[in-house]
């Protein structure tokens, strides 16, 4: 059975000539060298002792490289590169454009961003340059090409890191000019743009391109376009820097680090531009948090999203925290074993490395209390710390796990995760379901809802792909559309053809509501012809306060938050509402369409109801699982492999021991070589890896 999940071939790994899992971190010795010239050797020996095999260098080091315009000081970076090479470490070398020196801001005021009120910012902070400024382009081109030329043949160079967490928007005249050009090339005529933005509303009709005011917020189609435009500015900026690097080193991969499922960035689109997908993630699991299982499932879903961004290349964590970040309140340190669990979760879902922010904590400024591999005081005493022991043993495990490099998984189930839908739904005034912090962790409603569907498979050990809506979906046995708000005719046709040909689809409320301009679809929801696929139409959607029960009958469990009030047009009822004026009307339906089936879920079903629904769907569609029985609460099993090699990971996101039945599988523990049959006992918060004995 496991064979069906294992692809025949390995895919590309993140680093150039990568032979081991990456275990590294941001390394900012430029902050230390002026005070402690001997820090490089000390750090190198602590890196070796801890098993840190890579470092991300130079991320915000512009002033150390060019203290005044045209005076370059690369000697310290030469030493860093050479020291890293001398211990066999791989360097992910950054361009320094993420933080401008004060002299740049002072001499070229146009590089500083303009905010939505029209004020140009003072010098300060980071991630704050104008996307368009010709001066910033010139200055960055010079420093980047100097770095690229100087280190292009350095043996330590393994990957380029463009800027850092690219983000933000600028409303200066030049960016506004770019916006107008973008609109003109998208729409061709003002008339077409006005129709797309529904501009006759409140007399907002544009009679010139610059009338499309990005700060307005009234026309959400326009706001959606502004998000697309700024996303494109980010991509253009990335490409601008990447081209400079590639001119010197066409064979060295280039990346920029993402921020998980950040609302402001369509990482699906951005991932198509980068060579390697990398993420900065900070779950901060607390074994005592009440919703740990669901929270952990969200992070697994995120890993699967990242695995699927670039099917031809594995991803990696560019940043994570071995302790606790200073911005988390309260700053409770990571409990024992949590770090291993968090890192192996990423590896289990296909990452080929995990790195930290940062190797050595700074002594001053905003991030001095951010957990790091080595604290600011770090000397040989580091070797006496719990963090050292945990990271050392993780390094040893990574050495044994080298055969997982480039392996992946073949899933039968896909969840469509789409930023355009997330943007469109959220920007539409009237769709709001407030999403207060979730156990102190602020996940948006869209992510929560997607996780509720994802977790049903996660706890049954069924692999899931998390993919954008323009991917080929035809090979999946089941496609899930949580709140898939935006629906183009092409997507509607794809789903129609898929179900017609025998596929199964599950959609929730707020699916197929608007077109690509965020105008509501005509002809009833779900629109664009999908109504006939689902065999329903929706009259109204009752949106309640978060957590408001919406009881149903027909499935165990209940609904909450929202109730799509539907009419049947061929579909059968699986569950109905039992309260309010719509009691008795359908809440969950299924429609036989062509050779397939289309399920529609009108309310936010709880775990019981969704488990029951997916239990039935999985068995009707013979959807296979890695392990034969449902797993104990909080435990997941994941597999990755290639050819005849398969690696099974068991992760226990609970603070208690668990016994996991493994059916007829015979597994070998990758660290101690134990052979296991029947069941496996997992310690609290355990993360273990096994190979398959054939
Ligand atoms: C982000 C940044 C890092 C650092 C960390 C702190 O991920 O990329 O430079 O500021 O946050 O958590």
Tab-separated table of N, CA, C and O and ligand atoms in Angstrom, residues 26 60 126-127 164-165 257 280 282 319 325-327 357 367 370, ligand 1:
chain	number	residue	atom	x	y	z
A	26	UNK	N	20.804	32.044	10.207
A	26	UNK	CA	21.285	33.393	9.913
A	26	UNK	C	22.519	33.617	10.776
A	26	UNK	O	22.533	33.264	11.959
A	60	UNK	N	21.659	41.752	6.438
A	60	UNK	CA	21.432	43.198	6.615
A	60	UNK	C	22.771	43.935	6.748
A	60	UNK	O	22.901	44.851	7.546
A	126	UNK	N	13.609	48.508	8.595
A	126	UNK	CA	14.145	47.728	7.464
A	126	UNK	C	12.970	47.402	6.546
A	126	UNK	O	11.834	47.778	6.853
A	127	UNK	N	13.212	46.683	5.468
A	127	UNK	CA	12.137	46.292	4.543
A	127	UNK	C	11.300	47.513	4.183
A	127	UNK	O	10.077	47.479	4.277
A	164	UNK	N	15.404	40.136	2.210
A	164	UNK	CA	14.872	39.356	3.332
A	164	UNK	C	13.383	39.635	3.445
A	164	UNK	O	12.968	40.803	3.435
A	165	UNK	N	12.594	38.605	3.510
A	165	UNK	CA	11.146	38.760	3.722
A	165	UNK	C	10.601	39.977	2.970
A	165	UNK	O	10.038	40.899	3.572
A	257	UNK	N	13.256	34.519	1.297
A	257	UNK	CA	12.495	33.807	2.331
A	257	UNK	C	11.064	34.331	2.464
A	257	UNK	O	10.837	35.532	2.481
A	280	UNK	N	10.100	31.201	6.673
A	280	UNK	CA	10.457	31.589	8.042
A	280	UNK	C	9.255	31.239	8.900
A	280	UNK	O	8.196	31.856	8.760
A	282	UNK	N	7.523	30.213	12.785
A	282	UNK	CA	7.684	30.318	14.239
A	282	UNK	C	6.441	29.806	14.963
A	282	UNK	O	5.715	30.595	15.580
A	319	UNK	N	14.251	30.097	8.308
A	319	UNK	CA	14.330	30.562	9.700
A	319	UNK	C	13.349	29.782	10.554
A	319	UNK	O	12.261	29.411	10.104
A	325	UNK	N	11.119	33.472	20.340
A	325	UNK	CA	11.380	34.820	19.837
A	325	UNK	C	10.987	35.876	20.861
A	325	UNK	O	10.080	35.647	21.670
A	326	UNK	N	11.657	37.020	20.808
A	326	UNK	CA	11.376	38.059	21.804
A	326	UNK	C	10.012	38.692	21.599
A	326	UNK	O	9.461	39.293	22.505
A	327	UNK	N	9.436	38.534	20.392
A	327	UNK	CA	8.143	39.172	20.129
A	327	UNK	C	6.971	38.319	20.620
A	327	UNK	O	5.830	38.737	20.547
A	357	UNK	N	16.820	31.505	12.989
A	357	UNK	CA	17.178	32.882	13.246
A	357	UNK	C	17.544	32.915	14.710
A	357	UNK	O	16.657	32.776	15.553
A	367	UNK	N	16.571	42.588	18.776
A	367	UNK	CA	16.443	41.133	18.761
A	367	UNK	C	17.385	40.448	19.739
A	367	UNK	O	17.653	39.255	19.626
A	370	UNK	N	15.936	37.406	21.386
A	370	UNK	CA	15.364	36.377	20.500
A	370	UNK	C	16.200	35.112	20.665
A	370	UNK	O	17.422	35.147	20.518
B	1	LIG	C1	12.077	37.483	10.631
B	1	LIG	C2	13.310	38.087	9.976
B	1	LIG	C3	14.557	37.970	10.800
B	1	LIG	C4	14.291	38.208	12.252
B	1	LIG	C5	13.184	37.295	12.720
B	1	LIG	C6	12.882	37.457	14.177
B	1	LIG	O1	11.812	36.196	10.308
B	1	LIG	O2	13.549	37.560	8.708
B	1	LIG	O3	15.509	38.879	10.299
B	1	LIG	O4	13.924	39.544	12.429
B	1	LIG	O5	12.012	37.607	12.001
B	1	LIG	O6	11.854	36.597	14.574
